[in-house]
Short mmCIF file of C-alpha atoms in Angstrom, two decimals:
data_model
loop_
_atom_site.label_atom_id
_atom_site.label_comp_id
_atom_site.label_asym_id
_atom_site.label_seq_id
_atom_site.Cartn_x
_atom_site.Cartn_y
_atom_site.Cartn_z
CA MET A 1 230.49 6.44 -13.52
CA GLN A 2 229.09 2.93 -13.02
CA LEU A 3 227.81 1.13 -9.94
CA GLY A 4 226.28 -2.25 -9.17
CA MET A 5 223.39 -2.19 -6.67
CA ILE A 6 222.25 -5.38 -4.94
CA GLY A 7 219.05 -4.98 -2.95
CA LEU A 8 216.15 -2.97 -4.34
CA GLY A 9 213.97 -2.52 -1.28
CA ARG A 10 212.72 0.71 0.30
CA MET A 11 216.20 2.22 0.29
CA GLY A 12 218.06 0.53 -2.55
CA ALA A 13 215.50 1.23 -5.27
CA ASN A 14 215.25 4.94 -4.55
CA MET A 15 219.00 5.29 -4.14
CA THR A 16 219.34 3.75 -7.59
CA ARG A 17 216.84 6.25 -8.98
CA ARG A 18 218.72 9.17 -7.45
CA LEU A 19 222.00 7.89 -8.89
CA MET A 20 220.50 7.46 -12.34
CA GLY A 21 219.24 11.03 -12.13
CA ALA A 22 222.87 12.06 -11.69
CA ASP A 23 223.95 10.06 -14.78
CA VAL A 24 225.46 7.17 -12.83
CA GLU A 25 224.97 3.94 -14.79
CA CYS A 26 223.42 1.41 -12.40
CA VAL A 27 223.48 -2.36 -12.84
CA VAL A 28 220.89 -3.80 -10.46
CA TYR A 29 219.96 -7.15 -8.91
CA ASP A 30 217.44 -8.29 -6.33
CA ARG A 31 216.12 -11.74 -5.43
CA GLY A 32 212.72 -10.34 -6.33
CA LEU A 33 213.25 -10.08 -10.07
CA ALA A 34 210.08 -8.00 -10.43
CA SER A 35 211.95 -5.17 -8.68
CA VAL A 36 214.78 -5.55 -11.19
CA ALA A 37 212.30 -5.28 -14.06
CA VAL A 38 210.81 -2.06 -12.64
CA LEU A 39 214.22 -0.38 -12.41
CA ALA A 40 215.22 -1.69 -15.83
CA GLU A 41 212.18 0.03 -17.32
CA GLU A 42 213.38 3.26 -15.70
CA GLY A 43 216.83 3.02 -17.24
CA ALA A 44 218.90 0.69 -15.05
CA VAL A 45 220.72 -2.34 -16.44
CA GLY A 46 218.97 -5.38 -15.01
CA ALA A 47 220.71 -8.59 -13.97
CA ALA A 48 219.13 -11.96 -13.27
CA SER A 49 221.87 -13.08 -10.88
CA VAL A 50 224.80 -11.80 -8.86
CA ALA A 51 227.18 -13.31 -11.39
CA GLU A 52 225.45 -11.51 -14.25
CA LEU A 53 225.61 -8.22 -12.35
CA VAL A 54 229.37 -8.59 -11.87
CA SER A 55 229.85 -9.51 -15.53
CA ARG A 56 228.06 -6.35 -16.65
CA LEU A 57 230.35 -4.05 -14.66
CA ALA A 58 233.56 -2.63 -16.11
CA SER A 59 236.75 -3.15 -14.10
CA PRO A 60 237.56 -1.93 -11.52
CA ARG A 61 234.06 -2.74 -10.30
CA ALA A 62 232.10 -1.16 -7.49
CA VAL A 63 229.23 -3.16 -5.98
CA TRP A 64 226.92 -1.71 -3.34
CA LEU A 65 224.98 -4.04 -1.01
CA MET A 66 221.74 -2.49 0.29
CA ILE A 67 220.36 -5.49 2.16
CA PRO A 68 219.54 -6.41 5.80
CA ALA A 69 222.54 -6.84 8.09
CA GLY A 70 221.75 -10.52 8.62
CA ALA A 71 222.08 -11.22 4.90
CA VAL A 72 225.34 -9.35 4.28
CA GLN A 73 227.85 -12.10 5.05
CA ALA A 74 226.16 -14.61 2.76
CA ALA A 75 226.10 -12.01 0.00
CA ILE A 76 229.80 -11.27 0.48
CA ASP A 77 230.59 -14.99 0.39
CA GLU A 78 228.81 -15.21 -2.95
CA LEU A 79 230.33 -12.04 -4.37
CA ALA A 80 233.94 -12.25 -3.28
CA PRO A 81 234.98 -15.11 -5.62
CA LEU A 82 233.51 -13.17 -8.56
CA LEU A 83 235.42 -9.96 -7.84
CA ALA A 84 239.02 -9.10 -8.73
CA PRO A 85 241.82 -7.20 -6.99
CA GLY A 86 241.09 -3.48 -7.08
CA ASP A 87 237.32 -3.93 -7.01
CA ILE A 88 235.30 -2.17 -4.30
CA LEU A 89 232.55 -3.76 -2.22
CA ILE A 90 230.26 -1.44 -0.24
CA ASP A 91 227.91 -2.46 2.57
CA GLY A 92 225.31 0.29 2.85
CA GLY A 93 223.07 -1.47 5.37
CA ASN A 94 223.19 -1.31 9.15
CA SER A 95 225.83 -3.91 9.90
CA HIS A 96 227.71 -4.03 13.19
CA TYR A 97 230.94 -2.08 12.88
CA LYS A 98 232.98 -4.90 14.42
CA ASP A 99 231.89 -7.15 11.54
CA ASP A 100 233.19 -4.52 9.12
CA ILE A 101 236.67 -4.69 10.62
CA ILE A 102 236.84 -8.45 10.07
CA ARG A 103 235.31 -8.31 6.60
CA ALA A 104 237.69 -5.60 5.46
CA GLN A 105 240.66 -7.68 6.60
CA HIS A 106 239.46 -10.84 4.86
CA LEU A 107 238.60 -9.08 1.62
CA ALA A 108 241.94 -7.24 1.62
CA GLU A 109 243.64 -10.65 1.40
CA ARG A 110 241.97 -10.99 -2.02
CA GLY A 111 242.87 -7.42 -2.96
CA ILE A 112 239.23 -6.34 -2.69
CA ARG A 113 238.60 -2.97 -1.06
CA TYR A 114 235.70 -2.79 1.39
CA LEU A 115 233.70 0.26 2.47
CA ASP A 116 231.05 0.44 5.18
CA VAL A 117 228.50 3.19 4.57
CA GLY A 118 225.81 4.10 7.07
CA VAL A 119 222.94 5.67 5.18
CA SER A 120 220.22 7.89 6.66
CA GLY A 121 217.32 9.30 4.72
CA GLY A 122 214.62 6.66 4.77
CA VAL A 123 211.83 6.61 2.23
CA TRP A 124 212.22 10.37 1.70
CA GLY A 125 215.80 10.07 0.48
CA LEU A 126 214.95 10.10 -3.22
CA GLU A 127 213.70 13.66 -2.83
CA ARG A 128 215.76 14.93 0.12
CA GLY A 129 219.00 13.04 -0.46
CA TYR A 130 220.87 10.58 1.76
CA CYS A 131 223.25 11.42 4.58
CA GLN A 132 226.17 8.98 4.35
CA MET A 133 228.76 7.99 6.93
CA VAL A 134 231.66 6.21 5.21
CA GLY A 135 234.36 3.97 6.64
CA GLY A 136 237.24 2.20 4.95
CA ASP A 137 240.06 2.60 2.47
CA GLY A 138 240.77 6.26 1.66
CA PRO A 139 241.62 5.85 -2.06
CA ALA A 140 238.47 3.77 -2.56
CA VAL A 141 236.42 6.50 -0.89
CA ALA A 142 237.97 9.09 -3.19
CA GLN A 143 237.21 6.93 -6.23
CA LEU A 144 233.53 6.75 -5.28
CA ALA A 145 233.20 10.39 -4.22
CA PRO A 146 230.97 11.14 -7.25
CA VAL A 147 228.56 8.40 -6.11
CA PHE A 148 228.42 9.69 -2.53
CA THR A 149 227.97 13.24 -3.77
CA ALA A 150 225.14 12.22 -6.10
CA LEU A 151 223.30 10.50 -3.25
CA ALA A 152 223.90 13.28 -0.71
CA PRO A 153 221.44 16.13 -0.08
CA GLY A 154 223.95 18.82 -1.05
CA ALA A 155 225.13 21.95 0.73
CA ASP A 156 221.82 23.75 0.25
CA ALA A 157 220.05 21.26 2.53
CA ALA A 158 221.05 23.34 5.58
CA PRO A 159 222.38 26.84 6.23
CA ARG A 160 226.12 27.03 6.63
CA THR A 161 227.31 26.90 10.24
CA PRO A 162 228.47 30.36 11.36
CA GLY A 163 232.27 30.54 11.34
CA ARG A 164 232.79 28.04 8.54
CA GLU A 165 234.62 29.73 5.71
CA GLY A 166 236.25 28.83 2.41
CA GLU A 167 235.57 25.73 0.35
CA SER A 168 233.05 23.38 1.91
CA GLY A 169 234.02 19.88 2.94
CA SER A 170 232.13 16.74 1.95
CA GLU A 171 230.34 16.80 5.31
CA GLU A 172 228.64 20.00 4.19
CA GLN A 173 227.46 18.15 1.10
CA GLY A 174 225.96 15.39 3.27
CA TRP A 175 228.60 12.65 3.26
CA MET A 176 231.77 12.09 5.24
CA HIS A 177 234.73 9.72 5.34
CA CYS A 178 234.66 8.92 9.07
CA GLY A 179 237.80 6.80 9.26
CA ALA A 180 239.10 3.26 8.81
CA ALA A 181 236.99 0.14 8.34
CA GLY A 182 233.98 0.15 10.64
CA ALA A 183 234.02 3.89 11.32
CA GLY A 184 231.09 4.58 9.02
CA HIS A 185 228.84 2.05 10.67
CA TYR A 186 230.06 3.13 14.11
CA VAL A 187 228.92 6.69 13.44
CA LYS A 188 225.63 5.42 11.96
CA MET A 189 225.13 3.19 15.01
CA VAL A 190 225.40 6.16 17.36
CA HIS A 191 223.20 8.19 14.98
CA ASN A 192 220.46 5.59 15.36
CA GLY A 193 220.91 5.47 19.12
CA ILE A 194 220.34 9.24 19.20
CA GLU A 195 217.34 8.73 16.93
CA TYR A 196 215.84 6.37 19.52
CA GLY A 197 216.31 8.97 22.24
CA LEU A 198 214.83 11.83 20.22
CA MET A 199 211.82 9.79 19.19
CA ALA A 200 211.23 8.67 22.77
CA ALA A 201 211.37 12.27 24.02
CA TYR A 202 208.71 13.39 21.56
CA ALA A 203 206.55 10.35 22.26
CA GLU A 204 206.71 10.74 26.04
CA GLY A 205 206.10 14.48 25.86
CA PHE A 206 203.00 14.18 23.72
CA ASN A 207 201.74 11.37 25.93
CA LEU A 208 202.07 13.68 28.94
CA LEU A 209 200.11 16.36 27.07
CA ARG A 210 197.46 13.75 26.33
CA HIS A 211 197.09 13.12 30.07
CA ALA A 212 196.62 16.81 30.92
CA GLY A 213 192.92 16.09 31.48
CA ALA A 214 193.47 13.30 34.00
CA GLY A 215 191.65 15.24 36.70
CA ARG A 216 188.36 15.05 34.79
CA LYS A 217 188.32 11.29 34.83
CA GLY A 218 186.89 9.32 37.68
CA ARG A 219 189.37 7.38 39.78
CA ALA A 220 188.60 4.46 42.00
CA VAL A 221 188.79 5.10 45.75
CA ASP A 222 190.49 2.02 47.10
CA ALA A 223 193.81 0.75 48.40
CA GLU A 224 194.97 -0.21 44.91
CA THR A 225 194.68 3.23 43.28
CA ALA A 226 196.92 6.20 44.04
CA PRO A 227 194.74 9.31 44.39
CA LEU A 228 195.30 12.33 42.16
CA SER A 229 196.31 14.91 44.75
CA ASN A 230 195.36 17.97 42.68
CA PRO A 231 192.71 17.00 40.14
CA GLU A 232 191.94 20.67 39.54
CA ALA A 233 195.43 21.03 38.03
CA PHE A 234 194.66 18.46 35.33
CA GLN A 235 191.52 19.80 33.66
CA TYR A 236 192.90 20.56 30.19
CA ASP A 237 191.89 19.26 26.78
CA ILE A 238 194.96 20.01 24.69
CA ASP A 239 194.87 19.68 20.90
CA LEU A 240 197.99 17.58 20.25
CA ALA A 241 197.97 18.10 16.49
CA ALA A 242 197.81 21.86 17.01
CA VAL A 243 200.69 21.75 19.49
CA ALA A 244 202.81 19.83 16.99
CA GLU A 245 202.10 22.51 14.39
CA LEU A 246 202.88 25.24 16.91
CA TRP A 247 206.22 23.74 17.90
CA ARG A 248 207.27 23.41 14.25
CA ARG A 249 207.46 27.20 14.07
CA GLY A 250 210.18 28.93 16.05
CA SER A 251 210.45 26.36 18.83
CA VAL A 252 213.83 25.01 19.92
CA VAL A 253 212.41 21.47 19.67
CA GLY A 254 211.59 21.81 15.97
CA SER A 255 212.95 18.99 13.76
CA TRP A 256 212.10 16.64 10.92
CA LEU A 257 210.90 14.11 13.51
CA LEU A 258 208.47 16.72 14.82
CA ASP A 259 207.34 17.37 11.23
CA LEU A 260 206.60 13.65 10.86
CA SER A 261 204.78 13.62 14.21
CA ALA A 262 202.60 16.51 13.06
CA GLN A 263 201.72 14.62 9.90
CA ALA A 264 200.75 11.54 11.92
CA LEU A 265 198.64 13.53 14.39
CA HIS A 266 196.79 15.61 11.79
CA GLY A 267 193.23 14.29 11.66
CA HIS A 268 194.18 11.14 13.55
CA ALA A 269 195.32 12.30 16.97
CA ASP A 270 194.26 9.00 18.57
CA LEU A 271 196.86 7.21 16.37
CA ALA A 272 194.46 4.28 16.12
CA ASP A 273 196.00 3.15 12.83
CA TYR A 274 199.38 2.54 14.44
CA SER A 275 200.58 -0.32 16.61
CA PRO A 276 201.96 0.44 20.08
CA ARG A 277 204.68 -2.17 19.51
CA VAL A 278 207.95 -0.47 18.51
CA ALA A 279 210.64 -2.49 16.75
CA ASP A 280 214.40 -2.10 17.10
CA SER A 281 216.69 -3.25 14.30
CA GLY A 282 219.84 -3.67 16.36
CA GLU A 283 221.69 -0.36 16.23
CA GLY A 284 220.28 0.85 19.55
CA ARG A 285 221.47 -2.35 21.23
CA TRP A 286 224.94 -2.00 19.70
CA THR A 287 225.06 1.61 20.85
CA ALA A 288 224.32 0.52 24.41
CA LEU A 289 226.93 -2.25 24.24
CA ALA A 290 229.56 0.14 22.88
CA ALA A 291 228.78 2.51 25.74
CA VAL A 292 229.28 -0.27 28.29
CA GLU A 293 232.53 -1.42 26.68
CA SER A 294 233.94 2.11 26.48
CA GLY A 295 232.62 3.19 29.87
CA THR A 296 230.51 5.96 28.36
CA PRO A 297 227.28 6.97 30.20
CA ILE A 298 224.24 7.10 27.91
CA PRO A 299 221.23 6.99 30.28
CA VAL A 300 218.81 8.62 27.81
CA LEU A 301 219.72 6.43 24.83
CA SER A 302 219.66 3.20 26.85
CA ALA A 303 216.31 4.12 28.45
CA ALA A 304 214.86 4.71 24.97
CA LEU A 305 216.03 1.25 23.91
CA PHE A 306 214.47 -0.41 26.96
CA ALA A 307 211.23 1.47 26.30
CA ARG A 308 211.05 -0.28 22.94
CA PHE A 309 211.42 -3.63 24.68
CA ASN A 310 208.58 -2.64 27.02
CA SER A 311 206.35 -1.76 24.07
CA ARG A 312 206.56 -5.36 22.90
CA ASP A 313 205.47 -6.73 26.30
CA GLU A 314 208.96 -8.03 27.06
CA ASP A 315 208.31 -6.83 30.62
CA ASP A 316 205.11 -8.89 30.93
CA TYR A 317 206.63 -11.60 33.12
CA ALA A 318 208.34 -9.05 35.38
CA ASN A 319 205.05 -7.21 35.85
CA ARG A 320 203.29 -10.45 36.75
CA LEU A 321 205.93 -11.13 39.38
CA LEU A 322 205.49 -7.62 40.78
CA THR A 323 201.77 -8.28 41.10
CA ALA A 324 202.46 -11.62 42.78
CA MET A 325 204.80 -10.03 45.34
CA ARG A 326 202.31 -7.24 46.14
CA HIS A 327 199.63 -9.85 46.63
CA GLY A 328 201.96 -11.92 48.81
CA PHE A 329 203.05 -9.22 51.26
CA GLY A 330 199.95 -7.03 51.33
CA GLY A 331 197.09 -9.10 50.04
CA HIS A 332 196.67 -6.57 47.21
CA GLY A 333 194.12 -7.57 44.64
CA VAL A 334 194.54 -7.69 40.90
CA LYS A 335 192.55 -5.40 38.62
#
C-alpha cells in the first residue's frame, strides 16, 4: 500500500509514522523541507515539491492533505492538474462540509475521486490511534480501507457495546464511512461542537469548585457589590487536582478530557502557565450555523462557543456599554 502525505505538522507527521509502522509506503511533502528530511530519515520517501510527490506515486495514486482548512483549496488547485482519472484526493483537515460537496463535484469532472476525512486523536494519535470520519465515493473508501484501519485505534481501544454480536464493523475499529461527499466533515464538525461543550462543562465546574471558599474573602459593603447572603456556606478549600483524580475513578463524568485536566492540575492547580484566551478553529461556528439552518436546538454547544469569544475579550465593548448605562440611570461608579 502506498500513500502521499502533504502536510507534516502536529497531525500529519505522526499519522505518517503510524502508517509506516503498518508497512504503508509514505511519500511525503511539506513546505518546511526540514520536516520532510526528518520523516525521510525515519523511512518515508521525501519529495521536494508537490509535483515530485505525485511523480513518486504509482497509479492509481492516493494523496492525503493534512493542512489547515484555509490552505486546502490552493493545494487542490495545484494538485488537480497533476492527478489522473482514478486517483484519490483526501482532505483530512477540518474543512467545511459544504466546501467538500463542491470540491467533490469539480474533481469528479476530471475523474478524480475525493474523500473528506475528519480526524480526531490530536498529538496522542501516534500512540492511541486516530478516529476517522470518512465521506465520499464508496469504492474509493473501500480501496483505502487498509490506510484507515492502520490509522485507527482498533477494536481493543474500547469494550464492545453490549448487544453487538458477530463480525465487527469498521466503526468498532475506529473509522467509519459516514456517507456521500461532506458527510465525514459534517460528523467531525458536530464532534468538535460536542468537544466544545464537554470542555466548557469541565472548566465551569472546576471554576465553581475553586470559588467554594468565597465566604472567607472580604467583600466590599457598598451599592456596587452584591452581598454574599450565606458566607458560612462557602468556607471550603477544595483540592482541585485531588478532585480530578477522584472523578477519574468510577465517576460517571470520567473521560479522556478529565484525564487531561488532571494532568494539567497536578502540581499547577493555579494554571498560571496557561492563557485564559481560548481559540476556536471554526468547527464550533459551523456547528452552530448548521443548527440554525436545520432548526436544531443546541443551547449547550452554542453557549460553549460564545464562551470562547468571551475569553478573548470580544465582549469588552458590550461590557463597557453596560457600565455606561448603569452609570447613566443610577449614577453607579466604576471599579
